[in-house]
């Protein structure tokens, strides 16, 4: 049974930075093909922020955060990070870590339904 445990988040002023991390309770040998971050603002649908393939490190970024956020893997590939720079008030949301055990085309991975495992969510507030 795999769990995703998130940490990081909090409140920051516009222009500031935060880093989120998410650790899977199993090693990559257990078969996580991709990990990602989604966010959900009040009254809005959950939307992709970024995702990364654990096999080759290829990444995808959503347009609103491109060039400001960086997704990366830890050495053991069971941890995914989201470094968020130049934060804006519109980045305020509940951020969720997600993981997929199946290999899927990157275009599928922009949809929440593609992911099998989810973290509990961590709040990011930018004022």
C-alpha positions as a LaTeX table, in Angstrom:
\begin{tabular}{lrrr}
\hline
Residue & $x$ (\AA) & $y$ (\AA) & $z$ (\AA) \\
\hline
Unk1 & 0.00 & 0.00 & 0.00 \\
Unk2 & 1.63 & 3.21 & $-1.18$ \\
Unk3 & 1.07 & 6.53 & 0.49 \\
Unk4 & 2.14 & 9.99 & $-0.65$ \\
Unk5 & 3.13 & 12.32 & 2.15 \\
Unk6 & 3.48 & 16.01 & 1.35 \\
Unk7 & 5.30 & 18.76 & 3.18 \\
Unk8 & 6.03 & 22.41 & 2.59 \\
Unk9 & 3.54 & 25.06 & 1.64 \\
Unk10 & 2.41 & 27.96 & 3.78 \\
Unk11 & 1.90 & 31.67 & 3.36 \\
Unk12 & 4.21 & 34.00 & 1.47 \\
Unk13 & 4.15 & 37.45 & $-0.05$ \\
Unk14 & 3.98 & 37.94 & $-3.79$ \\
Unk15 & 7.39 & 37.49 & $-5.36$ \\
Unk16 & 8.46 & 35.02 & $-2.72$ \\
Unk17 & 9.39 & 31.35 & $-2.97$ \\
Unk18 & 8.26 & 28.08 & $-1.48$ \\
Unk19 & 9.24 & 24.46 & $-1.96$ \\
Unk20 & 6.86 & 21.53 & $-1.72$ \\
Unk21 & 7.99 & 17.95 & $-1.33$ \\
Unk22 & 6.19 & 14.65 & $-1.57$ \\
Unk23 & 7.55 & 11.24 & $-0.62$ \\
Unk24 & 6.09 & 7.92 & $-1.65$ \\
Unk25 & 6.20 & 5.22 & 0.99 \\
Unk26 & 7.79 & 2.83 & $-1.45$ \\
Unk27 & 10.94 & 2.85 & $-3.52$ \\
Unk28 & 10.75 & 3.44 & $-7.25$ \\
Unk29 & 11.51 & $-0.22$ & $-7.72$ \\
Unk30 & 7.88 & $-0.67$ & $-6.83$ \\
Unk31 & 6.97 & 0.97 & $-10.13$ \\
Unk32 & 5.92 & 4.60 & $-10.02$ \\
Unk33 & 6.19 & 5.78 & $-13.61$ \\
Unk34 & 5.36 & 9.41 & $-13.07$ \\
Unk35 & 4.77 & 11.89 & $-10.29$ \\
Unk36 & 3.11 & 15.25 & $-10.48$ \\
Unk37 & 1.61 & 18.24 & $-8.79$ \\
Unk38 & $-1.91$ & 19.54 & $-9.18$ \\
Unk39 & $-3.62$ & 22.49 & $-7.54$ \\
Unk40 & $-7.16$ & 23.43 & $-6.75$ \\
Unk41 & $-8.35$ & 26.91 & $-5.89$ \\
Unk42 & $-11.73$ & 27.48 & $-4.20$ \\
Unk43 & $-14.55$ & 27.06 & $-6.67$ \\
Unk44 & $-12.25$ & 25.77 & $-9.40$ \\
Unk45 & $-11.38$ & 22.35 & $-10.77$ \\
Unk46 & $-8.18$ & 20.56 & $-9.91$ \\
Unk47 & $-5.59$ & 21.48 & $-12.53$ \\
Unk48 & $-2.17$ & 20.16 & $-13.44$ \\
Unk49 & 0.86 & 22.19 & $-12.39$ \\
Unk50 & 3.69 & 19.92 & $-13.52$ \\
Unk51 & 4.63 & 16.28 & $-13.86$ \\
Unk52 & 7.80 & 14.26 & $-14.28$ \\
Unk53 & 8.55 & 10.75 & $-15.49$ \\
Unk54 & 10.59 & 8.84 & $-12.92$ \\
Unk55 & 12.25 & 6.77 & $-15.65$ \\
Unk56 & 13.91 & 9.54 & $-17.61$ \\
Unk57 & 13.12 & 12.80 & $-15.83$ \\
Unk58 & 11.17 & 14.30 & $-18.71$ \\
Unk59 & 8.95 & 17.08 & $-17.41$ \\
Unk60 & 5.78 & 18.94 & $-18.32$ \\
Unk61 & 4.76 & 22.37 & $-17.04$ \\
Unk62 & 1.42 & 24.12 & $-17.26$ \\
Unk63 & 1.57 & 27.50 & $-18.97$ \\
Unk64 & 0.65 & 29.66 & $-15.95$ \\
Unk65 & 3.69 & 28.49 & $-13.99$ \\
Unk66 & 6.21 & 27.82 & $-16.72$ \\
Unk67 & 9.59 & 29.47 & $-16.02$ \\
Unk68 & 8.65 & 30.08 & $-12.37$ \\
Unk69 & 8.20 & 26.56 & $-10.99$ \\
Unk70 & 10.58 & 23.60 & $-11.21$ \\
Unk71 & 9.67 & 19.96 & $-10.63$ \\
Unk72 & 12.42 & 17.52 & $-9.75$ \\
Unk73 & 13.02 & 14.07 & $-8.30$ \\
Unk74 & 15.04 & 13.06 & $-5.31$ \\
Unk75 & 18.02 & 10.73 & $-5.74$ \\
Unk76 & 16.02 & 7.65 & $-4.84$ \\
Unk77 & 13.15 & 8.75 & $-7.11$ \\
Unk78 & 10.59 & 8.26 & $-4.37$ \\
Unk79 & 10.42 & 11.97 & $-3.62$ \\
Unk80 & 9.24 & 14.74 & $-5.91$ \\
Unk81 & 9.85 & 18.43 & $-5.30$ \\
Unk82 & 8.16 & 21.55 & $-6.58$ \\
Unk83 & 10.26 & 24.67 & $-6.28$ \\
Unk84 & 8.01 & 27.69 & $-6.70$ \\
Unk85 & 9.58 & 31.09 & $-7.37$ \\
Unk86 & 8.10 & 34.51 & $-8.09$ \\
Unk87 & 4.82 & 33.45 & $-6.54$ \\
Unk88 & 1.69 & 35.39 & $-7.43$ \\
Unk89 & $-1.66$ & 35.72 & $-5.66$ \\
Unk90 & $-3.24$ & 33.61 & $-8.39$ \\
Unk91 & $-0.99$ & 30.72 & $-7.31$ \\
Unk92 & $-2.99$ & 30.49 & $-4.10$ \\
Unk93 & $-4.50$ & 27.00 & $-3.95$ \\
Unk94 & $-4.45$ & 23.62 & $-2.29$ \\
Unk95 & $-1.56$ & 21.72 & $-3.89$ \\
Unk96 & $-1.74$ & 17.95 & $-4.32$ \\
Unk97 & 0.99 & 15.46 & $-5.08$ \\
Unk98 & 0.04 & 12.58 & $-7.39$ \\
Unk99 & 1.66 & 9.44 & $-8.74$ \\
Unk100 & 0.91 & 6.98 & $-11.50$ \\
Unk101 & 1.99 & 3.35 & $-11.54$ \\
Unk102 & 1.25 & 3.08 & $-15.24$ \\
Unk103 & 3.23 & 4.62 & $-18.06$ \\
Unk104 & 0.97 & 7.11 & $-19.80$ \\
Unk105 & 1.53 & 9.61 & $-22.56$ \\
Unk106 & 2.22 & 13.09 & $-21.18$ \\
Unk107 & $-1.03$ & 14.36 & $-22.66$ \\
Unk108 & $-2.96$ & 11.92 & $-20.46$ \\
Unk109 & $-1.01$ & 13.02 & $-17.41$ \\
Unk110 & $-2.47$ & 16.51 & $-17.49$ \\
Unk111 & $-5.74$ & 15.00 & $-16.27$ \\
Unk112 & $-6.25$ & 14.11 & $-12.59$ \\
Unk113 & $-7.97$ & 10.87 & $-13.57$ \\
Unk114 & $-4.66$ & 9.54 & $-14.95$ \\
Unk115 & $-3.13$ & 9.34 & $-11.49$ \\
Unk116 & $-3.66$ & 6.43 & $-9.10$ \\
Unk117 & $-2.28$ & 7.88 & $-5.89$ \\
Unk118 & $-2.81$ & 11.23 & $-4.19$ \\
Unk119 & $-1.41$ & 13.11 & $-1.25$ \\
Unk120 & $-3.58$ & 14.86 & 1.29 \\
Unk121 & $-2.93$ & 18.35 & $-0.10$ \\
Unk122 & $-0.98$ & 21.27 & 1.26 \\
Unk123 & $-2.13$ & 24.89 & 1.25 \\
Unk124 & $-0.17$ & 27.63 & $-0.50$ \\
Unk125 & $-1.33$ & 31.18 & 0.10 \\
Unk126 & 0.22 & 34.17 & $-1.68$ \\
Unk127 & $-0.75$ & 37.68 & $-0.66$ \\
\hline
\end{tabular}
